[in-house]
GROMACS .gro file of C-alpha atoms in nm:
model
  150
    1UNK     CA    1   0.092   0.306   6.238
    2UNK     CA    2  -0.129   0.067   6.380
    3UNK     CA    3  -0.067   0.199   6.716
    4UNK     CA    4  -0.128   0.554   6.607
    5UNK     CA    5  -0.405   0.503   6.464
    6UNK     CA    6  -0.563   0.386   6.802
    7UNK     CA    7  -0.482   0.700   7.018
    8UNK     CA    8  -0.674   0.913   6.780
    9UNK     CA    9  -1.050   0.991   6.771
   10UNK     CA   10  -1.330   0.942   6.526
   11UNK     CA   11  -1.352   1.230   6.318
   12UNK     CA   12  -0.969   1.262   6.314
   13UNK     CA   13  -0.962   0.887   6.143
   14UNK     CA   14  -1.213   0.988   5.903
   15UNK     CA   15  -1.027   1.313   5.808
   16UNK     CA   16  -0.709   1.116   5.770
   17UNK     CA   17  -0.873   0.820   5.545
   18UNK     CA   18  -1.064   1.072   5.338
   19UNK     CA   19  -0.717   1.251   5.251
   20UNK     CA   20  -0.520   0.979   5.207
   21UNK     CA   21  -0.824   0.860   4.965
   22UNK     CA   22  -0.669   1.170   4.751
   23UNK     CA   23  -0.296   1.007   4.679
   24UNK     CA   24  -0.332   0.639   4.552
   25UNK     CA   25   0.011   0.588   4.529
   26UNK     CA   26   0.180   0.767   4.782
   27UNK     CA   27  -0.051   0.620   5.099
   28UNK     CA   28   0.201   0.521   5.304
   29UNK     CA   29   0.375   0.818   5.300
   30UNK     CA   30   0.079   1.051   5.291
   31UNK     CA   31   0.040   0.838   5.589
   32UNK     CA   32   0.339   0.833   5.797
   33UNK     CA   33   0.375   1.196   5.773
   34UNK     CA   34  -0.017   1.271   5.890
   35UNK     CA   35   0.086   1.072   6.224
   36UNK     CA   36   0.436   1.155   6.308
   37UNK     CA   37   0.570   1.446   6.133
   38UNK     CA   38   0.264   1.706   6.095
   39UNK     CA   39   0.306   1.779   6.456
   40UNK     CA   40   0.692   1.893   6.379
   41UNK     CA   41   0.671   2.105   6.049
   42UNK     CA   42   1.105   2.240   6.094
   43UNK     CA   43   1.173   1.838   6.166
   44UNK     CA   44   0.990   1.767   5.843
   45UNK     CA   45   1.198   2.012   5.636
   46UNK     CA   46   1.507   1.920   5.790
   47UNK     CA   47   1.423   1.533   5.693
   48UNK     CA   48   1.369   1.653   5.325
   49UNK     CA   49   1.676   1.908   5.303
   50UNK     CA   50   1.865   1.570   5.415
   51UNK     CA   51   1.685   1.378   5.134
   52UNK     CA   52   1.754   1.680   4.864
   53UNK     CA   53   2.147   1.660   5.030
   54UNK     CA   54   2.196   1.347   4.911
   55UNK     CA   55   1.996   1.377   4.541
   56UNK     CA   56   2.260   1.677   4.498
   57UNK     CA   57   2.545   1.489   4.595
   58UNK     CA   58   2.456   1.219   4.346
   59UNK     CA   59   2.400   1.443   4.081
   60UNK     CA   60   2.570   1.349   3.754
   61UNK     CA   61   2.749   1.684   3.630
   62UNK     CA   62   2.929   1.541   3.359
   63UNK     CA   63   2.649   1.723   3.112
   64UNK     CA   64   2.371   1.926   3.154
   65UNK     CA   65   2.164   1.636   2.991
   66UNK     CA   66   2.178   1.436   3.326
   67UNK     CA   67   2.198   1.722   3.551
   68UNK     CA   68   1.868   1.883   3.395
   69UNK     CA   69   1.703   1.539   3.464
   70UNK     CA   70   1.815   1.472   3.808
   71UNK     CA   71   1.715   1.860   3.879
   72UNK     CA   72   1.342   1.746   3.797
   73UNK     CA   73   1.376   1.427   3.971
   74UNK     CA   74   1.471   1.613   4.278
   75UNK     CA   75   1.136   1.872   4.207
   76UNK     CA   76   0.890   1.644   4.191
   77UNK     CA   77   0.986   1.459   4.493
   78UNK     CA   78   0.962   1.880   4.660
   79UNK     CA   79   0.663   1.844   4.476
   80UNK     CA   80   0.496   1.588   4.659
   81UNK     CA   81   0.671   1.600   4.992
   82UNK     CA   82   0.526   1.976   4.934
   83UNK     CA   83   0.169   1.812   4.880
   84UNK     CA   84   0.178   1.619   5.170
   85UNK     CA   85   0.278   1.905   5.406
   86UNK     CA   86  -0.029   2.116   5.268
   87UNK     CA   87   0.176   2.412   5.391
   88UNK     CA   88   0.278   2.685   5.205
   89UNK     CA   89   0.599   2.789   5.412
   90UNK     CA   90   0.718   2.428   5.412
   91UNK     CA   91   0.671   2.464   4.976
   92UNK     CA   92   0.837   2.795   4.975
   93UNK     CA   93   1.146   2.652   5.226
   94UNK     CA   94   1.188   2.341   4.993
   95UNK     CA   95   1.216   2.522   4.689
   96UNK     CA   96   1.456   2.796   4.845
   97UNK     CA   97   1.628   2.516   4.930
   98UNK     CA   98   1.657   2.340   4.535
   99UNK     CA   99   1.731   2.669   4.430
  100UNK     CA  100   2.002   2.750   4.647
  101UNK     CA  101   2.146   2.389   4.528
  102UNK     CA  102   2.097   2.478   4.197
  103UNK     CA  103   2.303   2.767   4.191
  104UNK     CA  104   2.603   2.563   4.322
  105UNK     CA  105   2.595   2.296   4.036
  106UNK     CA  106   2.944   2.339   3.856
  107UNK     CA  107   2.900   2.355   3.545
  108UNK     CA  108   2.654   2.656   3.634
  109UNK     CA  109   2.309   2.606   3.575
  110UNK     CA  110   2.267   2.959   3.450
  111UNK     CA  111   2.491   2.881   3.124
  112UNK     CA  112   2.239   2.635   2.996
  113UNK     CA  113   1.881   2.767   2.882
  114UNK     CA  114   1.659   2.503   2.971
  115UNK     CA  115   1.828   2.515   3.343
  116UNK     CA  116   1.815   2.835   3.365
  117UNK     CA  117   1.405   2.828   3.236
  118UNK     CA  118   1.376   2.609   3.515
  119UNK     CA  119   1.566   2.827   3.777
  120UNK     CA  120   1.340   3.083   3.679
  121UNK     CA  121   1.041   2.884   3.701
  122UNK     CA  122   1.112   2.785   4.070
  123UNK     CA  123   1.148   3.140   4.161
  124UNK     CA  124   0.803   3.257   4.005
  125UNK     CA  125   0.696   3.017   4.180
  126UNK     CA  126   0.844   3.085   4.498
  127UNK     CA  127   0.727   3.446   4.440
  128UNK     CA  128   0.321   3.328   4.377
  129UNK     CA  129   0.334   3.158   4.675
  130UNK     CA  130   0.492   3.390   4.898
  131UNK     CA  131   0.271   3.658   4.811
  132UNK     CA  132   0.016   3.450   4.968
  133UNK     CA  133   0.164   3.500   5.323
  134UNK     CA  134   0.192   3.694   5.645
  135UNK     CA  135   0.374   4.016   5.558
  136UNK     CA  136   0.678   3.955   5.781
  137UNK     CA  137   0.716   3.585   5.636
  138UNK     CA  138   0.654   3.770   5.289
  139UNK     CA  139   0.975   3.995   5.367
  140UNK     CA  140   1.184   3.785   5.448
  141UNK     CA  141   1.158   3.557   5.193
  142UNK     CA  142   1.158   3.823   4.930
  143UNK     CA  143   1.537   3.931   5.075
  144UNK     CA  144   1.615   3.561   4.979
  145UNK     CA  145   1.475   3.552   4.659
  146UNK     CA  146   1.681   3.876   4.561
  147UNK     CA  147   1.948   3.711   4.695
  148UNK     CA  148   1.869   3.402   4.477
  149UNK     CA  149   1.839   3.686   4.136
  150UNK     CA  150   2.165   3.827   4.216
   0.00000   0.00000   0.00000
């Protein structure tokens, strides 16, 4: 970091310190992505689609207790990788993502309310934040979210 931190100007030191200044807790992550992964947006969602891999494969299905809980676990980690991307495409590709997951949890997440309130959830969600897009980005990720529905 140290040697990052030397290549870049003035102003672009001050915008970094004032945003990390935002996220008390999370600096050195806030941190480490502002230097070496905001140039590569896809590497960054392939790095957390790895990370959500693994939270999935851990999941504990025996009840929907434990499955609900690691389900939330894994969204507020999207929440805050989301946070520190500051990108709205990289949000609504993450939560594509958990949703897509979701829907292969056996037992099926859609036989269980409070799973299925927050399946739901995700995709008004999704849906807010696509509508926020370019139109062609806005297509296409309405054809997924159908997809998701059906």
């Amino acid at each position: 970091i140290k040697k990052e931190l030397q290549h870049l100007t003035q102003q672009e030191l001050v915008d970094i310190v004032l945003r990390v200044g935002k996220y008390k807790v999370e600096n050195k992550e806030l941190l480490t992505y502002l230097l070496f992964e905001a140039g590569n947006e896809d590497g960054y969602i392939e790095v957390v689609i790895e990370y959500m891999d693994v939270q999935f494969e851990l999941l504990n299905q025996q009840h929907y207790y434990y499955i609900k809980k690691s389900v939330r676990k894994i969204l507020r980690r999207v929440r805050k990788f989301s946070r520190y991307s500051n990108c709205p495409e990289t949000e609504v590709e993450l939560l594509l993502y958990v949703c897509h997951q979701m829907l292969k949890i056996k037992p099926s997440v859609l036989k269980n309310k409070t799973l299925t309130n927050i399946f739901n959830r995700q995709i008004e969600l999704i849906q807010k934040k696509t509508s926020k897009l370019h139109e062609d980005l806005q297509y296409e990720y309405n054809l997924q979210i159908e997809d998701l529905k059906s």
